[in-house]
GROMACS .gro file of C-alpha atoms in nm:
model
  275
    1MET     CA    1   0.000   0.000   0.000
    2GLN     CA    2   0.116   0.350  -0.077
    3ARG     CA    3   0.139   0.615   0.194
    4LEU     CA    4  -0.003   0.950   0.087
    5HIS     CA    5  -0.108   1.274   0.257
    6VAL     CA    6  -0.381   1.532   0.235
    7HIS     CA    7  -0.394   1.868   0.411
    8HIS     CA    8  -0.712   1.971   0.590
    9GLN     CA    9  -0.749   2.286   0.795
   10ASP     CA   10  -0.480   2.272   1.066
   11VAL     CA   11  -0.362   1.915   1.011
   12THR     CA   12  -0.180   1.691   0.769
   13LEU     CA   13  -0.360   1.359   0.732
   14SER     CA   14  -0.162   1.051   0.635
   15TYR     CA   15  -0.332   0.751   0.480
   16LEU     CA   16  -0.255   0.423   0.309
   17ASP     CA   17  -0.402   0.364  -0.037
   18SER     CA   18  -0.424   0.020  -0.195
   19GLY     CA   19  -0.486   0.176  -0.537
   20GLY     CA   20  -0.704   0.025  -0.806
   21SER     CA   21  -1.032   0.128  -0.958
   22GLY     CA   22  -1.282  -0.077  -0.756
   23PRO     CA   23  -1.543   0.058  -0.515
   24VAL     CA   24  -1.382   0.251  -0.231
   25VAL     CA   25  -1.369   0.128   0.128
   26VAL     CA   26  -1.245   0.364   0.400
   27LEU     CA   27  -1.103   0.213   0.721
   28LEU     CA   28  -1.086   0.405   1.051
   29HIS     CA   29  -0.875   0.263   1.336
   30GLY     CA   30  -0.944   0.298   1.708
   31LEU     CA   31  -0.785   0.505   1.984
   32ALA     CA   32  -0.402   0.494   1.988
   33GLY     CA   33  -0.403   0.283   1.671
   34SER     CA   34  -0.306   0.366   1.317
   35ALA     CA   35  -0.367   0.268   0.957
   36GLN     CA   36  -0.089   0.011   0.995
   37GLU     CA   37  -0.312  -0.220   1.199
   38MET     CA   38  -0.565  -0.218   0.914
   39VAL     CA   39  -0.323  -0.344   0.648
   40ALA     CA   40  -0.433  -0.708   0.676
   41THR     CA   41  -0.797  -0.603   0.634
   42ALA     CA   42  -0.707  -0.386   0.336
   43THR     CA   43  -0.509  -0.669   0.177
   44ALA     CA   44  -0.804  -0.906   0.211
   45LEU     CA   45  -1.021  -0.658   0.017
   46SER     CA   46  -0.769  -0.526  -0.235
   47ASP     CA   47  -0.853  -0.763  -0.520
   48GLY     CA   48  -1.200  -0.611  -0.553
   49TYR     CA   49  -1.188  -0.276  -0.376
   50ARG     CA   50  -0.975   0.034  -0.346
   51VAL     CA   51  -0.903   0.067   0.025
   52LEU     CA   52  -0.807   0.387   0.206
   53ALA     CA   53  -0.685   0.348   0.566
   54LEU     CA   54  -0.658   0.679   0.749
   55ASP     CA   55  -0.423   0.776   1.030
   56GLN     CA   56  -0.665   0.991   1.228
   57ARG     CA   57  -0.544   1.320   1.373
   58GLY     CA   58  -0.314   1.271   1.671
   59HIS     CA   59  -0.228   0.920   1.551
   60GLY     CA   60   0.023   0.749   1.325
   61HIS     CA   61   0.188   0.968   1.063
   62SER     CA   62  -0.077   1.240   1.079
   63THR     CA   63  -0.035   1.563   1.280
   64ARG     CA   64   0.063   1.447   1.627
   65ARG     CA   65  -0.068   1.738   1.837
   66PRO     CA   66  -0.371   1.889   1.664
   67GLY     CA   67  -0.535   2.192   1.818
   68ASP     CA   68  -0.880   2.033   1.801
   69VAL     CA   69  -0.966   1.678   1.907
   70SER     CA   70  -1.343   1.718   1.908
   71ARG     CA   71  -1.571   1.463   1.748
   72ARG     CA   72  -1.652   1.719   1.478
   73ALA     CA   73  -1.284   1.752   1.391
   74TYR     CA   74  -1.237   1.377   1.349
   75VAL     CA   75  -1.549   1.348   1.136
   76ASP     CA   76  -1.451   1.644   0.920
   77ASP     CA   77  -1.110   1.486   0.859
   78ALA     CA   78  -1.265   1.163   0.731
   79ALA     CA   79  -1.509   1.360   0.515
   80ALA     CA   80  -1.220   1.564   0.375
   81LEU     CA   81  -1.031   1.247   0.286
   82ILE     CA   82  -1.331   1.113   0.095
   83ASP     CA   83  -1.399   1.445  -0.078
   84THR     CA   84  -1.034   1.495  -0.174
   85VAL     CA   85  -0.940   1.144  -0.283
   86VAL     CA   86  -1.271   0.997  -0.401
   87GLY     CA   87  -1.480   1.298  -0.493
   88ASP     CA   88  -1.850   1.283  -0.416
   89GLY     CA   89  -1.844   0.925  -0.290
   90PRO     CA   90  -2.028   0.738  -0.163
   91VAL     CA   91  -1.795   0.484   0.000
   92SER     CA   92  -1.825   0.187   0.229
   93LEU     CA   93  -1.711   0.310   0.570
   94VAL     CA   94  -1.563   0.072   0.827
   95GLY     CA   95  -1.455   0.183   1.176
   96GLN     CA   96  -1.327   0.007   1.487
   97SER     CA   97  -1.389   0.131   1.843
   98MET     CA   98  -1.337   0.511   1.844
   99GLY     CA   99  -1.308   0.488   1.466
  100ALA     CA  100  -1.653   0.329   1.460
  101HIS     CA  101  -1.791   0.623   1.658
  102THR     CA  102  -1.635   0.858   1.403
  103ALA     CA  103  -1.785   0.651   1.121
  104LEU     CA  104  -2.131   0.659   1.279
  105LEU     CA  105  -2.124   1.038   1.307
  106LEU     CA  106  -1.992   1.076   0.953
  107ALA     CA  107  -2.278   0.864   0.818
  108ALA     CA  108  -2.529   1.076   1.012
  109TRP     CA  109  -2.384   1.416   0.926
  110HIS     CA  110  -2.273   1.344   0.567
  111PRO     CA  111  -2.513   1.081   0.433
  112ARG     CA  112  -2.412   1.148   0.072
  113LEU     CA  113  -2.064   1.014   0.147
  114VAL     CA  114  -2.158   0.676   0.296
  115GLN     CA  115  -2.309   0.391   0.096
  116ARG     CA  116  -2.263   0.121   0.359
  117LEU     CA  117  -2.152   0.137   0.723
  118VAL     CA  118  -1.972  -0.125   0.933
  119LEU     CA  119  -1.917  -0.062   1.305
  120LEU     CA  120  -1.664  -0.298   1.463
  121GLU     CA  121  -1.681  -0.291   1.843
  122GLY     CA  122  -1.825   0.060   1.841
  123GLY     CA  123  -2.150   0.222   1.946
  124VAL     CA  124  -2.310   0.555   2.026
  125GLY     CA  125  -2.060   0.666   2.294
  126GLY     CA  126  -2.147   0.843   2.615
  127GLY     CA  127  -2.150   0.659   2.945
  128GLU     CA  128  -1.867   0.637   3.195
  129ASP     CA  129  -1.567   0.857   3.115
  130SER     CA  130  -1.256   0.640   3.146
  131SER     CA  131  -1.028   0.892   2.974
  132GLN     CA  132  -0.827   0.975   3.287
  133GLN     CA  133  -0.746   0.610   3.348
  134LEU     CA  134  -0.649   0.559   2.985
  135GLY     CA  135  -0.435   0.873   2.986
  136ASP     CA  136  -0.257   0.761   3.302
  137TRP     CA  137  -0.200   0.416   3.152
  138PHE     CA  138  -0.046   0.553   2.833
  139ALA     CA  139   0.173   0.790   3.036
  140SER     CA  140   0.296   0.499   3.252
  141TRP     CA  141   0.463   0.315   2.966
  142PRO     CA  142   0.843   0.286   3.012
  143MET     CA  143   0.945   0.487   2.709
  144PRO     CA  144   1.136   0.475   2.497
  145PHE     CA  145   1.130   0.101   2.443
  146PRO     CA  146   1.475  -0.037   2.357
  147SER     CA  147   1.330  -0.244   2.071
  148ARG     CA  148   1.004  -0.335   1.904
  149GLN     CA  149   1.028  -0.677   2.067
  150ALA     CA  150   1.049  -0.514   2.411
  151ALA     CA  151   0.737  -0.311   2.337
  152VAL     CA  152   0.547  -0.624   2.236
  153ALA     CA  153   0.663  -0.808   2.548
  154HIS     CA  154   0.559  -0.518   2.773
  155HIS     CA  155   0.205  -0.554   2.638
  156ASP     CA  156   0.194  -0.933   2.682
  157ALA     CA  157   0.257  -1.008   2.313
  158THR     CA  158  -0.108  -0.956   2.222
  159PRO     CA  159  -0.209  -0.920   1.857
  160ILE     CA  160  -0.276  -0.548   1.905
  161ALA     CA  161   0.069  -0.504   2.064
  162GLN     CA  162   0.234  -0.676   1.769
  163ALA     CA  163   0.048  -0.459   1.518
  164TRP     CA  164   0.111  -0.144   1.720
  165ALA     CA  165   0.484  -0.215   1.756
  166GLN     CA  166   0.526  -0.226   1.379
  167ASP     CA  167   0.441   0.144   1.365
  168LEU     CA  168   0.666   0.263   1.648
  169GLN     CA  169   0.890   0.558   1.562
  170GLU     CA  170   1.265   0.504   1.605
  171ARG     CA  171   1.427   0.820   1.741
  172ASP     CA  172   1.635   0.951   2.032
  173GLY     CA  173   1.786   0.614   2.112
  174GLY     CA  174   1.469   0.410   2.128
  175PHE     CA  175   1.123   0.330   1.995
  176TRP     CA  176   0.832   0.563   2.069
  177PRO     CA  177   0.456   0.545   2.001
  178ARG     CA  178   0.319   0.778   1.736
  179PHE     CA  179   0.086   0.952   1.979
  180ASP     CA  180   0.093   1.149   2.305
  181ALA     CA  181  -0.095   1.034   2.614
  182ASP     CA  182  -0.267   1.368   2.678
  183VAL     CA  183  -0.397   1.386   2.321
  184MET     CA  184  -0.539   1.034   2.349
  185GLN     CA  185  -0.704   1.124   2.680
  186ALA     CA  186  -0.872   1.431   2.532
  187ALA     CA  187  -0.980   1.246   2.218
  188ILE     CA  188  -1.153   0.963   2.401
  189ALA     CA  189  -1.308   1.201   2.654
  190ALA     CA  190  -1.496   1.361   2.364
  191VAL     CA  191  -1.651   1.023   2.278
  192ALA     CA  192  -1.782   0.991   2.635
  193GLU     CA  193  -1.937   1.339   2.646
  194VAL     CA  194  -2.276   1.240   2.511
  195ALA     CA  195  -2.451   0.931   2.376
  196ARG     CA  196  -2.528   0.992   2.009
  197TRP     CA  197  -2.871   0.831   1.987
  198ALA     CA  198  -3.011   1.106   1.764
  199GLU     CA  199  -2.726   1.060   1.516
  200TRP     CA  200  -2.772   0.683   1.519
  201GLU     CA  201  -3.135   0.725   1.417
  202GLN     CA  202  -3.031   0.969   1.142
  203VAL     CA  203  -2.803   0.716   0.969
  204GLN     CA  204  -2.948   0.621   0.632
  205ALA     CA  205  -2.682   0.377   0.510
  206PRO     CA  206  -2.734   0.003   0.557
  207THR     CA  207  -2.535  -0.090   0.866
  208LEU     CA  208  -2.363  -0.392   1.015
  209LEU     CA  209  -2.266  -0.406   1.384
  210VAL     CA  210  -1.981  -0.648   1.455
  211GLN     CA  211  -1.910  -0.749   1.813
  212ALA     CA  212  -1.645  -0.963   1.976
  213GLU     CA  213  -1.742  -1.257   2.192
  214ARG     CA  214  -1.547  -1.073   2.466
  215SER     CA  215  -1.696  -0.738   2.371
  216TYR     CA  216  -1.630  -0.403   2.537
  217LEU     CA  217  -1.978  -0.291   2.437
  218ASP     CA  218  -2.273  -0.276   2.673
  219ALA     CA  219  -2.536  -0.534   2.581
  220ALA     CA  220  -2.820  -0.292   2.656
  221GLU     CA  221  -2.668  -0.035   2.421
  222ILE     CA  222  -2.649  -0.283   2.134
  223GLU     CA  223  -3.003  -0.401   2.204
  224ARG     CA  224  -3.134  -0.045   2.186
  225MET     CA  225  -2.937   0.028   1.869
  226LEU     CA  226  -3.096  -0.274   1.701
  227GLN     CA  227  -3.443  -0.178   1.824
  228LEU     CA  228  -3.412   0.178   1.694
  229ARG     CA  229  -3.292   0.062   1.351
  230PRO     CA  230  -3.438  -0.289   1.310
  231GLY     CA  231  -3.286  -0.349   0.966
  232THR     CA  232  -2.936  -0.335   1.111
  233GLY     CA  233  -2.720  -0.647   1.080
  234HIS     CA  234  -2.549  -0.787   1.388
  235VAL     CA  235  -2.265  -1.039   1.407
  236VAL     CA  236  -2.076  -1.174   1.709
  237VAL     CA  237  -1.728  -1.310   1.628
  238PRO     CA  238  -1.632  -1.607   1.846
  239ASP     CA  239  -1.304  -1.624   2.038
  240ALA     CA  240  -1.223  -1.256   1.989
  241GLY     CA  241  -1.167  -0.954   2.209
  242HIS     CA  242  -1.211  -0.584   2.134
  243ASP     CA  243  -0.956  -0.594   1.850
  244VAL     CA  244  -1.150  -0.844   1.642
  245HIS     CA  245  -0.966  -0.750   1.324
  246LEU     CA  246  -0.639  -0.863   1.484
  247ASP     CA  247  -0.763  -1.144   1.710
  248GLN     CA  248  -0.956  -1.321   1.432
  249PRO     CA  249  -0.834  -1.163   1.106
  250GLN     CA  250  -0.959  -1.437   0.875
  251ALA     CA  251  -1.308  -1.454   1.024
  252TRP     CA  252  -1.327  -1.074   1.023
  253ALA     CA  253  -1.210  -1.043   0.663
  254ARG     CA  254  -1.451  -1.313   0.549
  255LEU     CA  255  -1.759  -1.156   0.705
  256LEU     CA  256  -1.660  -0.804   0.597
  257ARG     CA  257  -1.599  -0.914   0.238
  258ARG     CA  258  -1.931  -1.097   0.225
  259TYR     CA  259  -2.116  -0.794   0.357
  260LEU     CA  260  -1.946  -0.552   0.120
  261ASP     CA  261  -1.999  -0.783  -0.178
  262THR     CA  262  -2.363  -0.870  -0.114
  263GLY     CA  263  -2.505  -0.644   0.155
  264HIS     CA  264  -2.603  -0.953   0.355
  265VAL     CA  265  -2.482  -1.078   0.691
  266PRO     CA  266  -2.278  -1.397   0.640
  267SER     CA  267  -2.485  -1.712   0.682
  268GLY     CA  268  -2.429  -1.883   1.015
  269ASP     CA  269  -2.287  -1.570   1.180
  270GLN     CA  270  -2.596  -1.358   1.216
  271SER     CA  271  -2.777  -1.286   1.538
  272PRO     CA  272  -3.158  -1.296   1.566
  273HIS     CA  273  -3.156  -0.923   1.494
  274ALA     CA  274  -2.964  -0.942   1.166
  275GLY     CA  275  -3.129  -0.812   0.858
   0.00000   0.00000   0.00000
């Protein structure tokens, strides 16, 4: 995949582009992630789709310390990427965790840009604000790490740690994450400010909710989302945690490809609410 950049307002946005002339799929990573962790997903789609994986502001190779980390700013960035690279759209939009929240708001606020929406381990936001704990956790990391292997080991060699370590920046005698703890804390705090039920009901694009068996999402929240938009598809991926795309990459790629190709939830994976 080729790394490219677009400039939008006060930030430079970096993204990976698989190229090609197929229908466009835009991938949005979660908090403290980057486009790098979406490469396997992009590769699984690249024979039929053009995939754009964005480093969201404050993450990856995009502007590290943006002046604005509001939900509006993140949504406007993704819209600017689509407008600049694709034109009028629409695209299939896939987001994980905080990236799913961004994708939901983009589909609500810019319906012309989104043909199909996939939310992976993401919902309407709001609820308990855990931003302080997350900020403290990021700040507690023993940085710089002496090697990528040491970074992976510090995080128990999980799939997300392995993907994250690939994108560490080598500088000043060690390996550093491509984000700052205080920026991450402010960004996720914005997600917790308010539950976006009105925006969820405004979404016009056909939507698939994908959950992990060991999901971070509140069951009551998902139940209400499905009740408010009864045509929404719903899949639970077995033996997976919050980072489904890394814990079960083949199962994730298979169900995503089927949904993008046909608009239907894969047979055998759908919940009673799937449509």
